[in-house]
């Protein structure tokens, strides 16, 4: 059984939205590989075993994004089946947070915009990652 603290994340609308945003962002990053010649070249140069792993992640994130379009109870039932999708969420949330921080720093450097707490230090995203850090490992 999945740790109850993880399942609580699915009950909080703001955190559920962050989880959805993180998965959507991860899918955009993965799909962008195919959109540029550099990305296509990079993909073709990967060793076969790594390319297969990349393809599997793409498929798994695609499944996870479809899962988040289900009704709340269905999402909970699917997410309660195992830790694998929680690990994918953990990874997606960390990548999302790191890229938001980098993006906020670029805005500050290039345009002298003030760093925005909602971007560089998103409390909801940080709270979500904190719970994932604690409980995403199987007992």
CSV table of C-alpha atoms in Angstrom, one decimal, residues 10-84:
chain,number,residue,atom,x,y,z
A,10,UNK,CA,-4.0,13.9,-4.5
A,11,UNK,CA,-6.6,15.4,-2.3
A,12,UNK,CA,-5.2,18.9,-2.3
A,13,UNK,CA,-6.2,20.8,-5.4
A,14,UNK,CA,-3.2,23.1,-5.4
A,15,UNK,CA,-0.8,20.2,-5.1
A,16,UNK,CA,-2.7,18.1,-7.6
A,17,UNK,CA,-2.4,21.0,-10.1
A,18,UNK,CA,1.4,21.2,-9.5
A,19,UNK,CA,1.6,17.4,-10.1
A,20,UNK,CA,-0.3,17.8,-13.3
A,21,UNK,CA,1.8,20.8,-14.4
A,22,UNK,CA,5.0,18.9,-13.6
A,23,UNK,CA,4.0,15.9,-15.7
A,24,UNK,CA,2.9,18.2,-18.6
A,25,UNK,CA,6.2,20.1,-18.4
A,26,UNK,CA,8.1,16.8,-18.5
A,27,UNK,CA,6.1,15.6,-21.5
A,28,UNK,CA,6.9,18.9,-23.3
A,29,UNK,CA,10.6,18.5,-22.6
A,30,UNK,CA,10.6,14.9,-23.8
A,31,UNK,CA,8.6,15.8,-27.0
A,32,UNK,CA,10.8,18.7,-27.7
A,33,UNK,CA,13.7,16.3,-28.4
A,34,UNK,CA,11.9,15.3,-31.6
A,35,UNK,CA,11.2,18.9,-32.7
A,36,UNK,CA,14.7,20.0,-33.4
A,37,UNK,CA,17.5,18.6,-35.6
A,38,UNK,CA,19.9,18.8,-32.6
A,39,UNK,CA,17.4,16.8,-30.5
A,40,UNK,CA,16.9,14.2,-33.2
A,41,UNK,CA,20.7,13.9,-33.6
A,42,UNK,CA,21.1,13.6,-29.9
A,43,UNK,CA,18.5,10.9,-29.7
A,44,UNK,CA,20.0,8.9,-32.6
A,45,UNK,CA,23.4,9.0,-31.0
A,46,UNK,CA,22.2,7.5,-27.8
A,47,UNK,CA,23.2,3.9,-27.2
A,48,UNK,CA,20.3,1.5,-27.9
A,49,UNK,CA,19.7,0.6,-24.2
A,50,UNK,CA,19.5,4.3,-23.3
A,51,UNK,CA,17.3,5.1,-26.2
A,52,UNK,CA,14.9,2.3,-25.1
A,53,UNK,CA,14.9,3.7,-21.6
A,54,UNK,CA,14.1,7.2,-22.9
A,55,UNK,CA,11.3,5.7,-25.0
A,56,UNK,CA,9.9,3.9,-22.0
A,57,UNK,CA,10.0,7.1,-19.9
A,58,UNK,CA,8.2,8.9,-22.7
A,59,UNK,CA,5.5,6.2,-22.7
A,60,UNK,CA,5.2,6.1,-18.9
A,61,UNK,CA,4.9,9.9,-18.6
A,62,UNK,CA,2.3,9.8,-21.4
A,63,UNK,CA,0.3,7.2,-19.4
A,64,UNK,CA,0.7,9.3,-16.3
A,65,UNK,CA,-0.6,12.4,-18.0
A,66,UNK,CA,-3.6,10.5,-19.3
A,67,UNK,CA,-4.2,9.2,-15.7
A,68,UNK,CA,-4.4,12.7,-14.4
A,69,UNK,CA,-7.3,13.4,-16.7
A,70,UNK,CA,-9.4,10.8,-14.9
A,71,UNK,CA,-11.8,11.5,-12.1
A,72,UNK,CA,-10.4,12.0,-8.6
A,73,UNK,CA,-11.3,8.5,-7.4
A,74,UNK,CA,-9.9,6.8,-10.4
A,75,UNK,CA,-6.6,8.8,-10.1
A,76,UNK,CA,-6.3,7.7,-6.4
A,77,UNK,CA,-7.0,4.1,-7.3
A,78,UNK,CA,-4.4,4.0,-10.0
A,79,UNK,CA,-1.8,5.9,-7.9
A,80,UNK,CA,-2.4,3.5,-5.0
A,81,UNK,CA,-1.2,0.5,-7.1
A,82,UNK,CA,2.5,1.1,-6.8
A,83,UNK,CA,5.4,3.5,-6.3
A,84,UNK,CA,6.7,3.6,-9.9
